[in-house]
PDB file of C-alpha atoms in Angstrom:
ATOM      1  CA  MET A 420       1.843   1.561  -8.944  1.00 39.00           C
ATOM      2  CA  THR A 421      -0.894   3.442  -7.210  1.00 38.00           C
ATOM      3  CA  ARG A 422      -0.878   4.384  -3.550  1.00 41.00           C
ATOM      4  CA  LYS A 423      -3.924   2.179  -2.892  1.00 36.00           C
ATOM      5  CA  PHE A 424      -1.622  -0.810  -2.470  1.00 39.00           C
ATOM      6  CA  SER A 425       0.660   0.840   0.044  1.00 44.00           C
ATOM      7  CA  ILE A 426       0.715   1.205   3.786  1.00 44.00           C
ATOM      8  CA  THR A 427       0.537   4.776   4.973  1.00 39.00           C
ATOM      9  CA  PHE A 428       3.876   5.971   6.355  1.00 39.00           C
ATOM     10  CA  ALA A 429       3.767   6.022  10.121  1.00 35.00           C
ATOM     11  CA  PHE A 430       7.012   7.677  11.245  1.00 35.00           C
ATOM     12  CA  ALA A 431       5.551  11.109  10.544  1.00 37.00           C
ATOM     13  CA  VAL A 432       3.589  12.863  13.277  1.00 30.00           C
ATOM     14  CA  ALA A 433      -0.104  13.017  12.434  1.00 29.00           C
ATOM     15  CA  VAL A 434      -1.886  16.359  12.724  1.00 28.00           C
ATOM     16  CA  SER A 435      -5.644  15.904  13.062  1.00 26.00           C
ATOM     17  CA  VAL A 436      -5.511  13.116  10.491  1.00 27.00           C
ATOM     18  CA  SER A 437      -6.295   9.445  10.868  1.00 26.00           C
ATOM     19  CA  LEU A 438      -3.838   7.276   8.991  1.00 28.00           C
ATOM     20  CA  PRO A 439      -5.942   4.983   6.780  1.00 28.00           C
ATOM     21  CA  VAL A 440      -4.254   1.599   7.086  1.00 32.00           C
ATOM     22  CA  VAL A 441      -1.756   1.777   9.906  1.00 31.00           C
ATOM     23  CA  ALA A 442      -4.124   3.549  12.308  1.00 26.00           C
ATOM     24  CA  ALA A 443      -6.401   0.511  12.244  1.00 28.00           C
ATOM     25  CA  LEU A 444      -3.642  -1.884  13.249  1.00 31.00           C
ATOM     26  CA  ASP A 445      -3.634  -3.175  16.794  1.00 32.00           C
ATOM     27  CA  LYS A 446      -0.814  -5.412  17.985  1.00 31.00           C
ATOM     28  CA  SER A 447      -3.220  -7.215  20.303  1.00 33.00           C
ATOM     29  CA  ASP A 448      -4.835  -8.745  17.203  1.00 37.00           C
ATOM     30  CA  ALA A 449      -1.562 -10.164  15.883  1.00 36.00           C
ATOM     31  CA  ARG A 450      -1.054 -13.917  15.713  1.00 39.00           C
ATOM     32  CA  PRO A 451       2.119 -15.636  16.849  1.00 38.00           C
ATOM     33  CA  ASN A 452       5.108 -15.500  14.484  1.00 44.00           C
ATOM     34  CA  ASN A 453       4.814 -19.222  13.694  1.00 48.00           C
ATOM     35  CA  SER A 454       2.304 -18.356  10.963  1.00 50.00           C
ATOM     36  CA  ARG A 455       5.199 -17.611   8.571  1.00 50.00           C
ATOM     37  CA  ASP A 456       5.790 -21.325   8.098  1.00 48.00           C
ATOM     38  CA  ALA A 457       2.066 -21.899   7.694  1.00 45.00           C
ATOM     39  CA  VAL A 458       1.910 -19.278   4.937  1.00 49.00           C
ATOM     40  CA  SER A 459       4.737 -20.959   3.035  1.00 48.00           C
ATOM     41  CA  MET A 460       3.104 -24.377   3.290  1.00 43.00           C
ATOM     42  CA  LEU A 461      -0.426 -23.202   2.442  1.00 51.00           C
ATOM     43  CA  HIS A 462       0.389 -21.126  -0.639  1.00 56.00           C
ATOM     44  CA  PRO A 463       3.673 -22.253  -2.216  1.00 56.00           C
ATOM     45  CA  GLU A 464       2.269 -21.650  -5.717  1.00 67.00           C
ATOM     46  CA  VAL A 465       1.960 -17.861  -5.419  1.00 73.00           C
ATOM     47  CA  SER A 466       4.985 -16.527  -7.280  1.00 83.00           C
ATOM     48  CA  SER A 467       3.791 -13.198  -8.707  1.00 92.00           C
ATOM     49  CA  ALA A 468       5.211 -10.293  -6.695  1.00 95.00           C
ATOM     50  CA  GLN A 469       1.984  -8.328  -7.155  1.00 94.00           C
ATOM     51  CA  GLU A 470      -0.145 -11.232  -5.892  1.00 95.00           C
ATOM     52  CA  GLN A 471       2.209 -11.734  -2.951  1.00 95.00           C
ATOM     53  CA  LEU A 472       1.877  -8.057  -2.060  1.00 96.00           C
ATOM     54  CA  LEU A 473      -1.913  -8.215  -2.271  1.00 95.00           C
ATOM     55  CA  ARG A 474      -2.006 -11.282  -0.006  1.00 95.00           C
ATOM     56  CA  GLY A 475       0.286  -9.554   2.446  1.00 95.00           C
ATOM     57  CA  LEU A 476      -1.927  -6.486   2.558  1.00 95.00           C
ATOM     58  CA  ALA A 477      -4.999  -8.691   3.023  1.00 95.00           C
ATOM     59  CA  TYR A 478      -3.397 -10.252   6.115  1.00 96.00           C
ATOM     60  CA  LEU A 479      -2.232  -6.859   7.328  1.00 94.00           C
ATOM     61  CA  ASN A 480      -5.713  -5.351   7.145  1.00 93.00           C
ATOM     62  CA  GLY A 481      -7.795  -8.441   7.875  1.00 93.00           C
ATOM     63  CA  ASP A 482      -9.360  -8.173   4.422  1.00 93.00           C
ATOM     64  CA  GLY A 483     -11.111 -11.542   3.851  1.00 92.00           C
ATOM     65  CA  VAL A 484      -8.725 -13.298   6.261  1.00 94.00           C
ATOM     66  CA  ALA A 485      -7.919 -13.014   9.947  1.00 95.00           C
ATOM     67  CA  LYS A 486      -5.521 -10.139  10.617  1.00 95.00           C
ATOM     68  CA  ASP A 487      -2.057 -11.653  10.955  1.00 96.00           C
ATOM     69  CA  TYR A 488       1.024  -9.424  10.947  1.00 96.00           C
ATOM     70  CA  ALA A 489       3.500 -12.281  10.694  1.00 96.00           C
ATOM     71  CA  ALA A 490       1.770 -13.662   7.589  1.00 96.00           C
ATOM     72  CA  ALA A 491       1.550 -10.136   6.167  1.00 96.00           C
ATOM     73  CA  PHE A 492       5.269  -9.658   6.722  1.00 97.00           C
ATOM     74  CA  THR A 493       6.091 -12.958   5.009  1.00 96.00           C
ATOM     75  CA  TRP A 494       4.075 -12.168   1.884  1.00 96.00           C
ATOM     76  CA  ILE A 495       5.222  -8.560   1.614  1.00 97.00           C
ATOM     77  CA  ARG A 496       8.852  -9.570   2.101  1.00 97.00           C
ATOM     78  CA  ARG A 497       8.528 -12.139  -0.712  1.00 96.00           C
ATOM     79  CA  ALA A 498       7.247  -9.437  -3.054  1.00 97.00           C
ATOM     80  CA  ALA A 499       9.936  -6.983  -1.916  1.00 97.00           C
ATOM     81  CA  GLU A 500      12.696  -9.524  -2.512  1.00 97.00           C
ATOM     82  CA  GLN A 501      11.450  -9.878  -6.098  1.00 96.00           C
ATOM     83  CA  GLY A 502      12.122  -6.154  -6.522  1.00 97.00           C
ATOM     84  CA  LEU A 503       8.562  -4.763  -6.431  1.00 97.00           C
ATOM     85  CA  PRO A 504       9.114  -1.144  -5.299  1.00 97.00           C
ATOM     86  CA  VAL A 505       5.783  -0.656  -3.518  1.00 96.00           C
ATOM     87  CA  ALA A 506       6.385  -3.905  -1.600  1.00 97.00           C
ATOM     88  CA  GLN A 507       9.870  -2.715  -0.667  1.00 98.00           C
ATOM     89  CA  SER A 508       8.466   0.519   0.695  1.00 97.00           C
ATOM     90  CA  ASN A 509       5.744  -1.362   2.594  1.00 96.00           C
ATOM     91  CA  LEU A 510       8.292  -3.791   4.010  1.00 97.00           C
ATOM     92  CA  GLY A 511      10.251  -0.813   5.274  1.00 97.00           C
ATOM     93  CA  LEU A 512       7.131   0.420   7.021  1.00 96.00           C
ATOM     94  CA  MET A 513       6.616  -2.960   8.661  1.00 97.00           C
ATOM     95  CA  TYR A 514      10.181  -2.914   9.960  1.00 97.00           C
ATOM     96  CA  GLY A 515       9.730   0.674  11.087  1.00 96.00           C
ATOM     97  CA  LYS A 516       6.605  -0.121  13.110  1.00 95.00           C
ATOM     98  CA  GLY A 517       7.481  -3.664  14.160  1.00 96.00           C
ATOM     99  CA  TYR A 518       4.499  -5.294  12.459  1.00 96.00           C
ATOM    100  CA  GLY A 519       5.174  -9.024  12.130  1.00 96.00           C
ATOM    101  CA  VAL A 520       8.884  -8.506  12.781  1.00 97.00           C
ATOM    102  CA  THR A 521      11.140  -6.992  15.424  1.00 97.00           C
ATOM    103  CA  ARG A 522      11.169  -3.226  14.982  1.00 97.00           C
ATOM    104  CA  ASP A 523      14.300  -2.150  13.124  1.00 98.00           C
ATOM    105  CA  GLU A 524      14.375   1.405  11.765  1.00 97.00           C
ATOM    106  CA  THR A 525      17.778   0.921  10.140  1.00 98.00           C
ATOM    107  CA  GLU A 526      16.439  -2.027   8.133  1.00 98.00           C
ATOM    108  CA  ALA A 527      13.357   0.055   7.305  1.00 98.00           C
ATOM    109  CA  VAL A 528      15.542   2.733   5.732  1.00 98.00           C
ATOM    110  CA  GLN A 529      17.356   0.132   3.610  1.00 98.00           C
ATOM    111  CA  TRP A 530      14.058  -0.980   2.078  1.00 98.00           C
ATOM    112  CA  PHE A 531      12.903   2.622   1.574  1.00 98.00           C
ATOM    113  CA  ARG A 532      16.178   3.292  -0.216  1.00 98.00           C
ATOM    114  CA  LYS A 533      15.707   0.278  -2.533  1.00 98.00           C
ATOM    115  CA  ALA A 534      12.216   1.448  -3.471  1.00 98.00           C
ATOM    116  CA  ALA A 535      13.343   5.071  -3.892  1.00 98.00           C
ATOM    117  CA  ALA A 536      16.222   4.021  -6.148  1.00 97.00           C
ATOM    118  CA  GLN A 537      13.653   2.461  -8.503  1.00 97.00           C
ATOM    119  CA  GLY A 538      11.744   5.738  -8.684  1.00 97.00           C
ATOM    120  CA  SER A 539       8.925   4.764  -6.312  1.00 97.00           C
ATOM    121  CA  PRO A 540       7.233   7.911  -4.976  1.00 97.00           C
ATOM    122  CA  ASP A 541       6.234   5.966  -1.846  1.00 96.00           C
ATOM    123  CA  GLY A 542       9.839   4.922  -1.265  1.00 97.00           C
ATOM    124  CA  GLN A 543      11.090   8.448  -1.940  1.00 98.00           C
ATOM    125  CA  TYR A 544       8.502   9.943   0.414  1.00 97.00           C
ATOM    126  CA  ASN A 545       9.249   7.450   3.179  1.00 97.00           C
ATOM    127  CA  LEU A 546      13.004   7.942   2.800  1.00 98.00           C
ATOM    128  CA  GLY A 547      12.528  11.709   2.952  1.00 97.00           C
ATOM    129  CA  ILE A 548      10.488  11.427   6.138  1.00 97.00           C
ATOM    130  CA  ALA A 549      13.055   9.069   7.667  1.00 97.00           C
ATOM    131  CA  TYR A 550      15.760  11.694   7.045  1.00 98.00           C
ATOM    132  CA  ALA A 551      13.539  14.464   8.419  1.00 97.00           C
ATOM    133  CA  ARG A 552      12.780  12.512  11.603  1.00 96.00           C
ATOM    134  CA  GLY A 553      16.197  10.894  12.034  1.00 97.00           C
ATOM    135  CA  MET A 554      14.541   7.460  12.034  1.00 96.00           C
ATOM    136  CA  GLY A 555      17.096   4.733  11.388  1.00 96.00           C
ATOM    137  CA  ILE A 556      19.424   7.284   9.832  1.00 97.00           C
ATOM    138  CA  SER A 557      21.039  10.574  10.861  1.00 97.00           C
ATOM    139  CA  LYS A 558      18.657  13.511  10.673  1.00 97.00           C
ATOM    140  CA  ASP A 559      19.406  15.485   7.528  1.00 98.00           C
ATOM    141  CA  TYR A 560      16.937  18.087   6.273  1.00 97.00           C
ATOM    142  CA  VAL A 561      18.800  18.594   2.989  1.00 98.00           C
ATOM    143  CA  GLU A 562      18.455  14.888   2.148  1.00 98.00           C
ATOM    144  CA  ALA A 563      14.865  14.944   3.399  1.00 97.00           C
ATOM    145  CA  ALA A 564      13.993  17.796   1.047  1.00 98.00           C
ATOM    146  CA  LYS A 565      15.785  16.082  -1.855  1.00 98.00           C
ATOM    147  CA  TRP A 566      13.725  12.886  -1.525  1.00 98.00           C
ATOM    148  CA  LEU A 567      10.484  14.709  -0.796  1.00 98.00           C
ATOM    149  CA  ARG A 568      11.069  16.757  -3.957  1.00 98.00           C
ATOM    150  CA  LYS A 569      11.466  13.595  -6.036  1.00 98.00           C
ATOM    151  CA  ALA A 570       8.165  12.216  -4.720  1.00 97.00           C
ATOM    152  CA  ALA A 571       6.427  15.600  -4.985  1.00 97.00           C
ATOM    153  CA  ASP A 572       7.485  15.909  -8.621  1.00 97.00           C
ATOM    154  CA  GLN A 573       5.697  12.612  -9.261  1.00 96.00           C
ATOM    155  CA  GLY A 574       2.490  14.039  -7.829  1.00 94.00           C
ATOM    156  CA  ASP A 575       2.621  12.596  -4.298  1.00 95.00           C
ATOM    157  CA  ALA A 576       0.355  14.927  -2.303  1.00 94.00           C
ATOM    158  CA  SER A 577       1.871  14.093   1.085  1.00 94.00           C
ATOM    159  CA  ALA A 578       5.355  14.805  -0.270  1.00 96.00           C
ATOM    160  CA  GLN A 579       4.128  18.086  -1.742  1.00 96.00           C
ATOM    161  CA  TYR A 580       2.637  19.115   1.584  1.00 95.00           C
ATOM    162  CA  ASN A 581       5.700  18.147   3.626  1.00 96.00           C
ATOM    163  CA  LEU A 582       8.055  19.812   1.158  1.00 97.00           C
ATOM    164  CA  GLY A 583       5.884  22.904   1.507  1.00 97.00           C
ATOM    165  CA  ILE A 584       6.484  22.780   5.264  1.00 96.00           C
ATOM    166  CA  ALA A 585      10.231  22.543   4.584  1.00 97.00           C
ATOM    167  CA  TYR A 586      10.092  25.655   2.378  1.00 97.00           C
ATOM    168  CA  ALA A 587       7.948  27.518   4.905  1.00 96.00           C
ATOM    169  CA  ARG A 588      10.510  26.841   7.639  1.00 96.00           C
ATOM    170  CA  GLY A 589      13.707  26.749   5.622  1.00 96.00           C
ATOM    171  CA  ASP A 590      14.427  23.139   6.622  1.00 96.00           C
ATOM    172  CA  GLY A 591      16.986  21.804   4.132  1.00 96.00           C
ATOM    173  CA  VAL A 592      16.054  24.419   1.547  1.00 97.00           C
ATOM    174  CA  ASP A 593      16.121  28.209   1.381  1.00 97.00           C
ATOM    175  CA  LYS A 594      13.034  29.586   3.077  1.00 97.00           C
ATOM    176  CA  ASN A 595      10.540  30.477   0.365  1.00 97.00           C
ATOM    177  CA  GLU A 596       6.940  31.159   1.304  1.00 97.00           C
ATOM    178  CA  THR A 597       5.858  31.463  -2.328  1.00 97.00           C
ATOM    179  CA  GLU A 598       7.157  27.967  -3.096  1.00 97.00           C
ATOM    180  CA  ALA A 599       5.598  26.669   0.115  1.00 96.00           C
ATOM    181  CA  LEU A 600       2.198  28.053  -0.858  1.00 97.00           C
ATOM    182  CA  LYS A 601       2.507  26.599  -4.351  1.00 97.00           C
ATOM    183  CA  LEU A 602       3.218  23.143  -2.904  1.00 96.00           C
ATOM    184  CA  PHE A 603       0.369  23.397  -0.385  1.00 95.00           C
ATOM    185  CA  ARG A 604      -2.017  24.240  -3.221  1.00 95.00           C
ATOM    186  CA  MET A 605      -0.780  21.330  -5.316  1.00 94.00           C
ATOM    187  CA  ALA A 606      -1.376  18.950  -2.402  1.00 93.00           C
ATOM    188  CA  ALA A 607      -4.794  20.449  -1.608  1.00 92.00           C
ATOM    189  CA  GLU A 608      -5.937  20.142  -5.218  1.00 89.00           C
ATOM    190  CA  GLN A 609      -5.467  16.399  -4.973  1.00 83.00           C
ATOM    191  CA  GLY A 610      -7.816  16.312  -2.001  1.00 68.00           C
ATOM    192  CA  GLU A 611      -5.554  13.845  -0.217  1.00 51.00           C
ATOM    193  CA  GLN A 612      -4.929  13.787   3.509  1.00 49.00           C
ATOM    194  CA  THR A 613      -1.406  14.857   4.314  1.00 47.00           C
ATOM    195  CA  ARG A 614       0.964  14.225   7.169  1.00 47.00           C
ATOM    196  CA  TYR A 615       3.140  16.661   9.032  1.00 41.00           C
ATOM    197  CA  ILE A 616       6.884  16.305   8.614  1.00 39.00           C
ATOM    198  CA  ARG A 617       8.001  16.866  12.221  1.00 36.00           C
ATOM    199  CA  SER A 618       6.956  18.277  15.519  1.00 33.00           C
ATOM    200  CA  LYS A 619       7.859  21.849  16.353  1.00 34.00           C
ATOM    201  CA  ASN A 620      10.993  21.878  18.526  1.00 33.00           C
TER     202      ASN A 620
END
């Protein structure tokens, strides 16, 4: 599954970067939560997890429909419950930010973990960041580096960049500037915007 279907992780602290999907979200545009029932009644025939995810993202971004976080949550949760890893990771993000549902970082981590266990680089990246930030789980830089490494090894540029930061600082791994530089180059070669793992304390 390509990253184009996923919500950008929003627990990480942005450094001079606009987050493509989440940055455009504004809670003032959200509709009341009663739209969940409306979604179920209007489209009971949609059973494909991929189609459910796409509908959820359309509601999330206002793509061809009015922006509606509650409807987005309903569709994305349906896809996640069918075991679609990218939907599971996205559902975790919705819980983490409180889009269409009460914010619950612990629940967010559970969905990241489900996606990561299926080998999803998005799930692995998000789980790594959750460990690095202590969001919904105890802060643990060793676990953060482990999950970032899994995503980085699958070519996730943001994971490569953040793992590079970990090596540059020695957060959860032995400090290694050569490895850090290698990871930064790998991320840069993909030309993807990256997100910073944590603020300097």
